[in-house]
Coordinates of C-alpha atoms in Angstrom, one line a residue:
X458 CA -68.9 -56.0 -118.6
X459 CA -69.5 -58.9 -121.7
X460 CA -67.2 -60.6 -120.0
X461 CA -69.3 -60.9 -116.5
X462 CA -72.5 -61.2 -118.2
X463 CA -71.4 -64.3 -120.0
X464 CA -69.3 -65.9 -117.6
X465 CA -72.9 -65.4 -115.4
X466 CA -74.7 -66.8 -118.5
X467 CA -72.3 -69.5 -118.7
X468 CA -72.8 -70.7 -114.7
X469 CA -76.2 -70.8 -115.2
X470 CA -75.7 -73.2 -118.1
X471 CA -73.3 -75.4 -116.4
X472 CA -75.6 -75.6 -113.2
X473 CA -78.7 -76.1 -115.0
X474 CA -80.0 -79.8 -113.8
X475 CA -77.8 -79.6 -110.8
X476 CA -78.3 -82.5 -108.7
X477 CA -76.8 -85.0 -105.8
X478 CA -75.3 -87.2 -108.0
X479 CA -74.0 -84.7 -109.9
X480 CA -72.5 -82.9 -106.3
X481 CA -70.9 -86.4 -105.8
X482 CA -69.3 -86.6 -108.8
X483 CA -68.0 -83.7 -108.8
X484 CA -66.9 -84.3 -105.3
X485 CA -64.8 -87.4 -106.4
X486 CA -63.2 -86.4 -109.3
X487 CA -62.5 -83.6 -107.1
X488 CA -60.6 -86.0 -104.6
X489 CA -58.8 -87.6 -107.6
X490 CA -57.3 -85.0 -108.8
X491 CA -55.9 -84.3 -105.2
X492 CA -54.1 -87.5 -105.2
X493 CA -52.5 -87.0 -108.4
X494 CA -51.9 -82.7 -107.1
X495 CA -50.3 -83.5 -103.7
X496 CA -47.0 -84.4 -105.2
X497 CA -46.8 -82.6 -108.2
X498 CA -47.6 -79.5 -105.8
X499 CA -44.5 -80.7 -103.8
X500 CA -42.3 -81.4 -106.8
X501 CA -43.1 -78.5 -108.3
X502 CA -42.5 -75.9 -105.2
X503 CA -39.1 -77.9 -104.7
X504 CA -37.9 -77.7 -109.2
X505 CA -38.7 -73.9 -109.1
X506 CA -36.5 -73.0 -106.2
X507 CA -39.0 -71.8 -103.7
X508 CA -40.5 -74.6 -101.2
X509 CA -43.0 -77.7 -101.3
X510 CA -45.2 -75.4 -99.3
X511 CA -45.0 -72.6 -101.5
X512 CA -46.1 -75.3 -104.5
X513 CA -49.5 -76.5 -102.4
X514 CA -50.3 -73.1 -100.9
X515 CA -49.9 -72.2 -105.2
X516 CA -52.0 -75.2 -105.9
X517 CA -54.9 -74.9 -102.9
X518 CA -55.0 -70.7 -103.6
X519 CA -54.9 -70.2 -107.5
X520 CA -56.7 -74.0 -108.2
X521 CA -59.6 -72.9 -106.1
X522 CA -59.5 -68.8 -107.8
X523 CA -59.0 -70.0 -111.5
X524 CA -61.6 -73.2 -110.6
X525 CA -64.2 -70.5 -109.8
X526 CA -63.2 -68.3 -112.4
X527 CA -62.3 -69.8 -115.3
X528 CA -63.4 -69.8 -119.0
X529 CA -64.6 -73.2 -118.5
X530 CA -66.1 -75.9 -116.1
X531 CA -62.8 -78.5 -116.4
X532 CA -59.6 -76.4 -116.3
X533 CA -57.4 -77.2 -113.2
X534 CA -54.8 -75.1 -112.5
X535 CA -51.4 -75.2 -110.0
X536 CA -47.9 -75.1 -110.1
X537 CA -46.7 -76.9 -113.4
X538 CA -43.5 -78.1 -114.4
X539 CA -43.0 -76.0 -117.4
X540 CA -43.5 -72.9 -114.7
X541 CA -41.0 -74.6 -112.5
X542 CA -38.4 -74.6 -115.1
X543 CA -38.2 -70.9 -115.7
X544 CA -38.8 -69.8 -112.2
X545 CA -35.4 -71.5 -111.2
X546 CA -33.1 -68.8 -112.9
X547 CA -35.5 -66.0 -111.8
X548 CA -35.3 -67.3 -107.8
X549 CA -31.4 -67.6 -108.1
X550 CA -31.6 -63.8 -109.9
X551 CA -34.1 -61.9 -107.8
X552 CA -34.9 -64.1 -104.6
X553 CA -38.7 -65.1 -103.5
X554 CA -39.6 -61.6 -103.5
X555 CA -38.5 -61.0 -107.1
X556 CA -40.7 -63.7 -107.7
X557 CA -43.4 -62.8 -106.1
X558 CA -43.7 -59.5 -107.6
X559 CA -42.9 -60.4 -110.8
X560 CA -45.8 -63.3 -110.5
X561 CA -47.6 -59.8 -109.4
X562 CA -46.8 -58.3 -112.9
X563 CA -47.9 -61.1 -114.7
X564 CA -51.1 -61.8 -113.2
X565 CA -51.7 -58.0 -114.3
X566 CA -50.9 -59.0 -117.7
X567 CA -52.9 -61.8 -118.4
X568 CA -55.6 -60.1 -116.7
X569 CA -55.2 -57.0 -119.6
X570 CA -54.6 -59.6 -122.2
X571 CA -57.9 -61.1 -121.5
X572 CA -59.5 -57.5 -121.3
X573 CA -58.2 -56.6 -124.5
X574 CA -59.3 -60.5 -125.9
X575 CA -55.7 -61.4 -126.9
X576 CA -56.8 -64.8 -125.7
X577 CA -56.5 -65.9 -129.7
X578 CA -53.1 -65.5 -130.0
X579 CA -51.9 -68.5 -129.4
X580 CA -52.9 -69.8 -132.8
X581 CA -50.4 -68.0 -134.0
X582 CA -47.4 -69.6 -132.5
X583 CA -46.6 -72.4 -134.6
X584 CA -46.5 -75.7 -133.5
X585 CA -43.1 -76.7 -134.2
X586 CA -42.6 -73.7 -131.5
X587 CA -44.8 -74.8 -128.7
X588 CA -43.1 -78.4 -128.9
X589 CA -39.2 -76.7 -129.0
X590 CA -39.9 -74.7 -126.1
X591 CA -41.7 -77.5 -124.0
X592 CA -39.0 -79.6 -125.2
X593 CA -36.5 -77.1 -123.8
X594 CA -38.1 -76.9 -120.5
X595 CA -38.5 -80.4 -120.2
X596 CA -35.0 -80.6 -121.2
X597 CA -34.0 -78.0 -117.9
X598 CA -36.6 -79.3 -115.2
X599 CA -34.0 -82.8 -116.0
X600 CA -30.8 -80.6 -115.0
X601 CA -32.5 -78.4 -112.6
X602 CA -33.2 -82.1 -110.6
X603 CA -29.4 -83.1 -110.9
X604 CA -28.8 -82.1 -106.9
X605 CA -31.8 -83.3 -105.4
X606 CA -31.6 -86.8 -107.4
X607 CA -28.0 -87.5 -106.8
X608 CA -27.8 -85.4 -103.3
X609 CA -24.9 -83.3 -104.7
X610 CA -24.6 -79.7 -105.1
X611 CA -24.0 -76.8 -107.5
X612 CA -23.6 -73.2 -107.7
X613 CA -24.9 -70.9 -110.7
X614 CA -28.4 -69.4 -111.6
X615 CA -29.0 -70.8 -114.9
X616 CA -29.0 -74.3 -115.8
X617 CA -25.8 -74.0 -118.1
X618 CA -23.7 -72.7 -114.8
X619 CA -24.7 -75.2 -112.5
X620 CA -23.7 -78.2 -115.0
X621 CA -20.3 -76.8 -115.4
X622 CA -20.1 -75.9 -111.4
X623 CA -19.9 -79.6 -111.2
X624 CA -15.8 -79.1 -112.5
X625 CA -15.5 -77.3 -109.6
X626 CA -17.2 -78.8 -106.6
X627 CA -16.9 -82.1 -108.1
X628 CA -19.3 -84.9 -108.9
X629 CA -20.1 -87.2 -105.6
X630 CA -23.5 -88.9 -105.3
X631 CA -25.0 -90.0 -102.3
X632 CA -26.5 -93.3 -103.2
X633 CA -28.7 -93.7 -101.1
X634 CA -30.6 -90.2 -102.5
X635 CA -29.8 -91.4 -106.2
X636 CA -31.4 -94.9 -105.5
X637 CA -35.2 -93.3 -103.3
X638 CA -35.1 -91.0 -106.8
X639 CA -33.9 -94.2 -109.2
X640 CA -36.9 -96.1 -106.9
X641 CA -39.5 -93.3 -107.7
X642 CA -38.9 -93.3 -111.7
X643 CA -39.2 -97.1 -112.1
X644 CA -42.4 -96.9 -109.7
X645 CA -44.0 -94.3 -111.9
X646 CA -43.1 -95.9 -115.4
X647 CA -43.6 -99.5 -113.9
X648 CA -46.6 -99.7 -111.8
X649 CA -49.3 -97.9 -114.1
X650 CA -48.3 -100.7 -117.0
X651 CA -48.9 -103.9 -114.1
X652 CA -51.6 -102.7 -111.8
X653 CA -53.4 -100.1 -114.1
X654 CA -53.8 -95.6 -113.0
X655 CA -56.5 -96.6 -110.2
X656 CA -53.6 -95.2 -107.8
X657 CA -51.7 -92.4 -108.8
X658 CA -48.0 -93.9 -109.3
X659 CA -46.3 -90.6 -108.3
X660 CA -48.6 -90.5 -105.4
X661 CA -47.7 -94.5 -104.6
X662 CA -44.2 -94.0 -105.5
X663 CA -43.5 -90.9 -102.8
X664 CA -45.2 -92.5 -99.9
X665 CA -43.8 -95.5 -100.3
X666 CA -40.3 -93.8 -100.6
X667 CA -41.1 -91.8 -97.5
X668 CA -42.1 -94.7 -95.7
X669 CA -38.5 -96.4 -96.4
X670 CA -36.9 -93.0 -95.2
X671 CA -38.8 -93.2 -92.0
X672 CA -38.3 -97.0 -91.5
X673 CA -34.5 -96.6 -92.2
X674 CA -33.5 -93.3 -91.6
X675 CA -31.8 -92.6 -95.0
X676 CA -29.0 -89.9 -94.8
X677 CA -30.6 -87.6 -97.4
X678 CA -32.5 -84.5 -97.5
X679 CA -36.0 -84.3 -97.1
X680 CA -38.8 -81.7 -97.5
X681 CA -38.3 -79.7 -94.0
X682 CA -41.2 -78.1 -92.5
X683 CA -44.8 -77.4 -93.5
X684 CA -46.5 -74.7 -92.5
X685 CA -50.3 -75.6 -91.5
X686 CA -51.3 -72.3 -92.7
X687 CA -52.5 -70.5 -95.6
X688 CA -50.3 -67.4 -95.4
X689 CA -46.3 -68.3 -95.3
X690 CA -44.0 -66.5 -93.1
X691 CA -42.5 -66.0 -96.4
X692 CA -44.7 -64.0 -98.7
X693 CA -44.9 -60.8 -100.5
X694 CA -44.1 -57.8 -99.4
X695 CA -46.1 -54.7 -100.0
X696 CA -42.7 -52.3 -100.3
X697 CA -41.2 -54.4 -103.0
X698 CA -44.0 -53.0 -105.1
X699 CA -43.5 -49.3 -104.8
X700 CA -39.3 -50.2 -105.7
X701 CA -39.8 -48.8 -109.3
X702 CA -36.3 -50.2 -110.5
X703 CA -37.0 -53.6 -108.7
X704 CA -40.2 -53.0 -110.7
X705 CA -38.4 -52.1 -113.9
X706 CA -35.6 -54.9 -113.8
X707 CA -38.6 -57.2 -112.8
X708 CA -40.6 -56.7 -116.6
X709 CA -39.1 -59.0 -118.2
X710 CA -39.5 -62.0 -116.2
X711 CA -43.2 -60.9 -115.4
X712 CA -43.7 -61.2 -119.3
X713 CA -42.3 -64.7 -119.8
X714 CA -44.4 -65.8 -116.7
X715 CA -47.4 -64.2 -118.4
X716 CA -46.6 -65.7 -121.8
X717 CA -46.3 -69.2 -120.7
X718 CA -49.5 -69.3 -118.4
X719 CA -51.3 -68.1 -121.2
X720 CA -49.7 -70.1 -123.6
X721 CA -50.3 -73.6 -121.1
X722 CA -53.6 -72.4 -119.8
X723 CA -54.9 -72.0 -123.8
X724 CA -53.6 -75.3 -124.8
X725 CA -54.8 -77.1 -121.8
X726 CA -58.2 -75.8 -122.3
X727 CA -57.8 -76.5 -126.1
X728 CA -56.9 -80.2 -125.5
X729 CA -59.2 -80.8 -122.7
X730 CA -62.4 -78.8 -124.7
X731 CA -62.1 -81.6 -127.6
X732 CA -62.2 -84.5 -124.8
X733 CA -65.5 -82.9 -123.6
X734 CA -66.9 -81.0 -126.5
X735 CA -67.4 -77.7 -124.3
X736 CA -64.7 -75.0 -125.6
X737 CA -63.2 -72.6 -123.7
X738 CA -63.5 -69.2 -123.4
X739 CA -60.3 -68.1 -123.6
X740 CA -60.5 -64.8 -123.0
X741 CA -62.6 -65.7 -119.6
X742 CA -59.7 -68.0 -119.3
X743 CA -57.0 -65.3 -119.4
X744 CA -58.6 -62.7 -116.7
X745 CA -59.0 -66.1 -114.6
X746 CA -55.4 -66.7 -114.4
X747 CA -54.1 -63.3 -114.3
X748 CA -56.8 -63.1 -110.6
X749 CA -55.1 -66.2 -109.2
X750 CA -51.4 -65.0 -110.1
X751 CA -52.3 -61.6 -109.0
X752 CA -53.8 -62.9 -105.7
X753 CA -51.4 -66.1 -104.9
X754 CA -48.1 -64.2 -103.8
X755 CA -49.9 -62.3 -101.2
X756 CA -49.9 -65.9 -99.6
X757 CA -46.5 -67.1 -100.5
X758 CA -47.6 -69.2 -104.0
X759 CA -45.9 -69.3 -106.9
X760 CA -47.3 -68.6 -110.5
X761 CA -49.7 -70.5 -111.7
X762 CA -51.4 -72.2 -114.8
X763 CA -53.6 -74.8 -116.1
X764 CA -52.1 -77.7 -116.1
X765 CA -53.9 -80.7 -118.5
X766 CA -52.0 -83.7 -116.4
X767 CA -54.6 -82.8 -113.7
X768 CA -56.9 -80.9 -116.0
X769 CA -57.5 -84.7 -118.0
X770 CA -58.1 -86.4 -114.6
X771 CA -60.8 -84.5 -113.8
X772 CA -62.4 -85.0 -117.3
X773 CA -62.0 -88.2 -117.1
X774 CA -62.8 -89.1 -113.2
X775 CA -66.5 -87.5 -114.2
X776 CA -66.4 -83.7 -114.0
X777 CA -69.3 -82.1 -114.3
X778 CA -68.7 -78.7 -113.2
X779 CA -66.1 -75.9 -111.8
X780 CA -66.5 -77.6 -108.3
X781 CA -64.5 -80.6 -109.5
X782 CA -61.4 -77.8 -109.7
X783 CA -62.9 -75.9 -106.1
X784 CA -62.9 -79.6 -104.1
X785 CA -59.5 -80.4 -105.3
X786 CA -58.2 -77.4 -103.9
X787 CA -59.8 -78.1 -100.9
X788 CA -58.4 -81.3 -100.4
X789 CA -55.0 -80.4 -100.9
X790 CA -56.0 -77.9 -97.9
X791 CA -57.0 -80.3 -95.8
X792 CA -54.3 -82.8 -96.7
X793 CA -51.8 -80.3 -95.8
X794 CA -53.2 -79.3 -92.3
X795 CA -53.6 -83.3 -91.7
X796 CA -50.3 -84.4 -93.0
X797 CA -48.1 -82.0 -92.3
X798 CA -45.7 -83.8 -90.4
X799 CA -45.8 -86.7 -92.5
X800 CA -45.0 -84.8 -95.7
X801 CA -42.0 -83.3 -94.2
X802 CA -40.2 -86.2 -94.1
X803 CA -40.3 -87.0 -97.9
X804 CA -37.2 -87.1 -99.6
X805 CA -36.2 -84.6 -102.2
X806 CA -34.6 -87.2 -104.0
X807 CA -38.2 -89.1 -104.2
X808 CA -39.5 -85.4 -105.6
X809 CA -36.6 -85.1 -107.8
X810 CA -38.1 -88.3 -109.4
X811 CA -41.4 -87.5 -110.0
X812 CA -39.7 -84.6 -111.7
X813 CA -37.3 -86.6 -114.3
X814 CA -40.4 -88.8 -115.0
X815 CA -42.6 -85.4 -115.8
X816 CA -39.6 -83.9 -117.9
X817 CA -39.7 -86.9 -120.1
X818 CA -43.5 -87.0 -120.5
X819 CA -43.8 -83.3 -121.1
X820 CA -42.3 -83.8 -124.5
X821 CA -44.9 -84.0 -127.3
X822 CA -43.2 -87.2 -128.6
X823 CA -46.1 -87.8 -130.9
X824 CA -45.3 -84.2 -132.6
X825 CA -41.6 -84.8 -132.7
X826 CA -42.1 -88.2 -134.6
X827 CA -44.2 -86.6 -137.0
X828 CA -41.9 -84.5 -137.9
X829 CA -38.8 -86.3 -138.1
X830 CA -40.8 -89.2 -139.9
X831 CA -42.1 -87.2 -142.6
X832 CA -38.5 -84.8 -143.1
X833 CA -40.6 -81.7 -142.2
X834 CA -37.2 -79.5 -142.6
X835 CA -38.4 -76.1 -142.0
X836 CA -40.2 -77.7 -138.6
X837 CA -37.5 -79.8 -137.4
X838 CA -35.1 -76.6 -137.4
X839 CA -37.8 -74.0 -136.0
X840 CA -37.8 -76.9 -133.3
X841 CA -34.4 -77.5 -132.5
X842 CA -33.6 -73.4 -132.8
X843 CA -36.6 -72.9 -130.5
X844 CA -35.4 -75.7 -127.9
X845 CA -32.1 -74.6 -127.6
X846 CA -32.9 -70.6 -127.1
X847 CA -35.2 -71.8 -124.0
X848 CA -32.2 -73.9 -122.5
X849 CA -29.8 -71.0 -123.6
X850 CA -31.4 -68.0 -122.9
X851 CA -35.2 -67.9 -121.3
X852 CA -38.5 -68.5 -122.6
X853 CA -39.6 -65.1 -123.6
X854 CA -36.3 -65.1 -126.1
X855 CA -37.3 -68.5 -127.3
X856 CA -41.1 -67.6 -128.4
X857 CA -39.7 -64.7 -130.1
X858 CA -36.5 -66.3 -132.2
X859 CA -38.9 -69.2 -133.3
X860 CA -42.1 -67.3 -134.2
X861 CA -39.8 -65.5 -135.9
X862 CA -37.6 -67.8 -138.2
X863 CA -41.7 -69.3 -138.7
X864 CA -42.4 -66.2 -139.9
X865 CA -39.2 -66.3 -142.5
X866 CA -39.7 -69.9 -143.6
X867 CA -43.7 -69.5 -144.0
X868 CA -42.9 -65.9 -146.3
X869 CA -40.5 -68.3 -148.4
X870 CA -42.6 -70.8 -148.9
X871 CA -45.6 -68.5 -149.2
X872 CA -43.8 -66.2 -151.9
X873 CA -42.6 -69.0 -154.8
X874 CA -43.7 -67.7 -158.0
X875 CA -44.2 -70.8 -160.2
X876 CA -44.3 -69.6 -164.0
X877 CA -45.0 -72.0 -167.3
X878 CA -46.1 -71.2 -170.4
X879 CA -48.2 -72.8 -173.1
X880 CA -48.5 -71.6 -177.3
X881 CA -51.6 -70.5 -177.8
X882 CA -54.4 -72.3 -180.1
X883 CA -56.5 -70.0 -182.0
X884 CA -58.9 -73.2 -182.8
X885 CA -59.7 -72.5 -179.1
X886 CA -60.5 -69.2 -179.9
X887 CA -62.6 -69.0 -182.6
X888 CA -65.9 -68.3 -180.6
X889 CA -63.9 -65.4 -178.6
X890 CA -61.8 -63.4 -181.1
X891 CA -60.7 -65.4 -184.3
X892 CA -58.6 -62.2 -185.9
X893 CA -56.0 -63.0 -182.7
X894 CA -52.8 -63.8 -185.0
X895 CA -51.4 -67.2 -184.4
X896 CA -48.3 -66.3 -182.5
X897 CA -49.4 -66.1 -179.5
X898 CA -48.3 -67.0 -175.9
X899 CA -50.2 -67.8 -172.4
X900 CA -48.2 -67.4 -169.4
X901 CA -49.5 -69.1 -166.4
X902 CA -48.4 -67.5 -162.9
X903 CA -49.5 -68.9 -159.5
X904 CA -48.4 -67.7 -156.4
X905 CA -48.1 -64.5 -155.2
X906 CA -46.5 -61.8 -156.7
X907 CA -44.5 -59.8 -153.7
X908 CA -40.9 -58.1 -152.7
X909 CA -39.0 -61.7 -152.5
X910 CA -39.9 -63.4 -156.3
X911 CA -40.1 -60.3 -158.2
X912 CA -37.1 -61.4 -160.2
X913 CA -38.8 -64.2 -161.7
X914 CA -40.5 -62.1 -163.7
X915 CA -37.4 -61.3 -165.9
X916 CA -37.3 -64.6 -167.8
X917 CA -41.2 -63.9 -169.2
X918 CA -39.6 -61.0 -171.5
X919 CA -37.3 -63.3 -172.6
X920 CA -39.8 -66.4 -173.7
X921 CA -42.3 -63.8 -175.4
X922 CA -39.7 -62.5 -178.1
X923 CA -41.0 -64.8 -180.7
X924 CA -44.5 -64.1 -180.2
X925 CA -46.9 -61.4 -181.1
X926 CA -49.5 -60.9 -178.2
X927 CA -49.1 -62.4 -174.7
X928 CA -52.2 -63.6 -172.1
X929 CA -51.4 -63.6 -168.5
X930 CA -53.5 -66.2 -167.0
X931 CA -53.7 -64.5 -163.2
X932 CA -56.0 -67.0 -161.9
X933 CA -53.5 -68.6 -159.3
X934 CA -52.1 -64.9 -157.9
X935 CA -53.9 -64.5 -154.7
X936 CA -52.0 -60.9 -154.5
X937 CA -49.5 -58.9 -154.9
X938 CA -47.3 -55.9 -153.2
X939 CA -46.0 -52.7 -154.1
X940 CA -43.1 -54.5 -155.6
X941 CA -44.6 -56.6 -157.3
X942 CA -47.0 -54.4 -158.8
X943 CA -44.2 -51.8 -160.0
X944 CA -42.3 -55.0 -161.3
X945 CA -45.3 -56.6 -163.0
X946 CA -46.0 -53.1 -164.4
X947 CA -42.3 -52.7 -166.0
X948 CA -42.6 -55.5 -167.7
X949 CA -46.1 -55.0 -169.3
X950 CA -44.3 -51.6 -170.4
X951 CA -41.4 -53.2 -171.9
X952 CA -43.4 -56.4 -173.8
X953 CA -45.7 -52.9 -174.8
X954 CA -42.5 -51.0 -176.5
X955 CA -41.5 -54.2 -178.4
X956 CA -45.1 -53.8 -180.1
X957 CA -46.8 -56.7 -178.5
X958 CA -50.4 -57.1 -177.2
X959 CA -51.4 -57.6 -173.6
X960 CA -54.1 -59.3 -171.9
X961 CA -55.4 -60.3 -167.9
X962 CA -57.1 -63.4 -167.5
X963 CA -59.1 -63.9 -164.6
X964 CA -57.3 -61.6 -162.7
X965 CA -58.1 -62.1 -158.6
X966 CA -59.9 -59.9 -156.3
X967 CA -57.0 -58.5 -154.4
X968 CA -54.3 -58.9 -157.3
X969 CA -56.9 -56.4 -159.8
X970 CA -57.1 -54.1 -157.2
X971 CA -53.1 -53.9 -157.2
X972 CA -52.9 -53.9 -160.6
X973 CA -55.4 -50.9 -160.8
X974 CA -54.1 -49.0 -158.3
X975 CA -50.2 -49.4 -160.2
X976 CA -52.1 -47.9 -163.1
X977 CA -51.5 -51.3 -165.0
X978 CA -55.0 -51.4 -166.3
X979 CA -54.9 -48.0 -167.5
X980 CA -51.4 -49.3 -169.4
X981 CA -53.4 -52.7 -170.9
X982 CA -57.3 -51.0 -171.5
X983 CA -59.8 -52.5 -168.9
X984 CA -61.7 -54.1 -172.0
X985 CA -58.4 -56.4 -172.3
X986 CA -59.4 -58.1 -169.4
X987 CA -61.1 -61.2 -170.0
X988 CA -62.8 -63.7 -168.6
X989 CA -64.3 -66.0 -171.0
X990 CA -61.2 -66.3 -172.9
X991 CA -59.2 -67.7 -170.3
X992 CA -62.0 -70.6 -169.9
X993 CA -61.4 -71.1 -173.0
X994 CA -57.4 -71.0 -173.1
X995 CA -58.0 -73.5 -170.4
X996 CA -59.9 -76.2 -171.2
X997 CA -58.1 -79.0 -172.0
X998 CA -54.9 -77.5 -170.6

């Protein structure tokens, strides 16, 4: 119910001052982003395994939903490449209809996850994460595009089994398919640097490829049939969701569907809210995509997501509201009932193209060189481990291992226990407690004091001997665990037994309430606890 009265909130907002010219521009960018759509839709329906028409009905049906819907006014949303990717191995596993019900599941999922406003956590996935799994994906949209760029063939359902199927079946190209696709990638890296992004290069470099086909009748494969109709002969079927073990078998895949259409949508939305200065709601955003995945198989689409190739378009062709998203849709409709039979004809080799060219821009270069540039060790690995479990193994997998090895190298680096130590002045102490003897020590700690550094500790024992009182300057513990508190504790009880004198300094928040709950106050005297002195062990130090 929050969610409806802000999202109606929000529309009033956006359509406050609604005018003509505001329609128009809406309508254009609209248009714009059709042009740069149309082959990506295509592209996209071929890389996942379905069909081109399975990638526009996925673009016209969920872009117009999650348009309407969504958490805010610039989001576009369609069939991506990253969603291509993992769609491939679950096609060759489980057929369309796996897909579509697992795309079924998923929209169910992010529809819960938005309920239950889960939308915040994607912050934390760490970044070297994100970029090793986009890199991965990147890395299998390339391989997936082997057949359709070189007109060859191979058998397997992941990635890894059709490489090697090439032994087998051998290794012919048709050159005439490898030089439309080889025609396509120099078009779309070429053109935009000599004539500008007024025309969309992918959009120039397919119709001028099918052009060629139809002028010369190239023996190569081309798109096949488009259906000028909104619902596909080939579609979901209602029984395939009452199969409880399809269901079962069909989890897993839902939830790596789910996780990476929230996991794009969010990051879109987070890239494209700093280019406009409106942020999303990403809860909003969530229950938006989970409608249009939970809607689009009915029709024969593919899963969906926000996709911020199209998504910055529309910012920057003058969006003003959620219509932009709503007309683009709409001209992909119209596009496809108009062109039909001219979009048949085109190539998959030309497709094929546009989809080597998106694998290599998909990877977050700028992040990569960061990281290699500056030696970033712990990122470069969580990288590298996270790329190859999403070539290896599947996406879900891949999120897991790398948030998890994150979560390993962050406690490491988290738990160092830095300890030095300094004689103690009693000039400095004169206004505090002159009759302090002048053996004394201060040990500085800083970190926290937890389960993995505990055995730093030791070497304090050690260094005291000499010295006949010892203050623990606490100011840089943040905290401290169980074992760290029944550590610290021993050792207070041995330096104790060998007749020396305790004291906390400027013992944290958290850390004091360890250390009272251990019973090491009761151990030390709570009036040993001072404050002042540590200021003045300090100054100067």
């Amino acid at each position: 119910m929050m969610l409806l009265q802000k999202f109606t909130k929000d529309l009033k907002q956006e359509f406050t001052g609604y005018d003509k010219s505001s329609l128009v521009s809406d309508l254009l960018a609209g248009l714009t982003v059709t042009a740069v759509a149309i082959p990506l839709a295509l592209a996209f329906g071929v890389g996942s395994g379905a069909t081109a028409a399975s990638g526009l009905i996925t673009a016209i049906v969920a872009g117009l939903l999650i348009s309407a819907l969504g958490g805010a006014y610039y989001q576009i949303s369609g069939p991506t490449g990253a969603m291509a990717a993992i769609l491939m191995s679950i096609v060759a596993k489980y057929d369309m209809q796996g897909v579509f019900i697992a795309t079924v599941l998923a929209g169910i999922i992010l529809i819960l996850a938005g309920l239950l406003h889960l939308g915040k956590l994607i912050s934390f996935i760490p970044m070297p994460v994100i970029t090793g799994f986009t890199s991965g994906i990147a890395v299998i949209i390339a391989l997936g595009q082997i057949d359709n760029f070189f007109g060859v063939q191979s058998q397997g359902a992941s990635t890894l089994e059709k490489l090697l199927s090439y032994s087998q079946l051998g290794f012919t190209p048709n050159w005439e398919a490898a030089g439309i696709g080889g025609f396509v990638v120099l078009t779309m890296l070429i053109f935009p640097k000599l004539f500008g992004t007024a025309i969309p290069a992918s959009l120039l470099a397919i119709i001028l490829a099918t052009l060629g086909n139809l002028l010369y009748g190239f023996d190569v494969a081309v798109v096949g049939e488009i259906p000028t109709t909104l619902f596909l002969d080939d579609r979901l079927e209602f029984a395939g969701l009452l199969d409880f073990n399809r269901l079962t078998n069909l989890l897993a895949p839902a939830a790596s569907i789910a996780v990476l259409a929230m996991i794009e949508s969010l990051l879109c939305g987070a890239t494209a809210g700093r280019m406009t200065g409106a942020p999303l709601d990403s809860n909003r955003e969530l229950v938006a995509q989970g409608i249009g995945n939970l809607v689009v198989p009915f029709f024969g689409g593919i899963p969906a997501t926000a996709a911020i190739a199209r998504t910055s378009v529309a910012v920057k062709s003058g969006a003003k509201t959620r219509l932009t998203g709503i007309f683009h849709a709409l001209g992909i409709l119209a596009a496809m009932f108009i062109l039909a039979p001219v979009m048949s004809k085109i190539p998959l080799a030309a497709l094929a193209g546009v989809l080597m060219v998106v694998s290599w821009r998909m990877n977050e270069w700028a992040t990569i060189s960061f990281m290699v540039d500056g030696k970033f060790a712990g990122a470069i690995f969580k990288f590298i481990i996270t790329m190859l479990c999403t070539i290896i193994f599947d996406l879900t997998t891949a999120i897991v291992v790398g948030v998890m090895i994150g979560l390993i190298l962050q406690t490491v680096r988290f738990s160092h226990l830095r300890i030095t130590y300094d004689e103690i002045d009693p000039n400095r102490l004169h206004d505090h407690n002159s009759s302090l003897p002048e053996n004394g020590l201060v040990c500085y700690i800083t970190g926290p004091i937890v389960f993995a550094n505990t055995e730093r500790l030791e070497g304090i024992a050690e260094k005291a001997q000499a010295y006949s009182y010892v203050y623990f300057s606490m100011r840089g513990v943040p905290d401290m665990d169980i074992s760290g508190t029944q550590e610290f504790g021993k050792l207070i009880a041995r330096l104790q037994a060998e007749g020396k004198e305790i004291y906390l300094c400027s013992v944290q928040e958290d850390a004091m309430e360890m250390m009272r709950r251990g019973g090491i106050y009761a151990m030390v005297g709570q009036d040993c606890v001072y404050w002042s002195v540590e200021r003045a062990l300090c100054h100067g130090h």
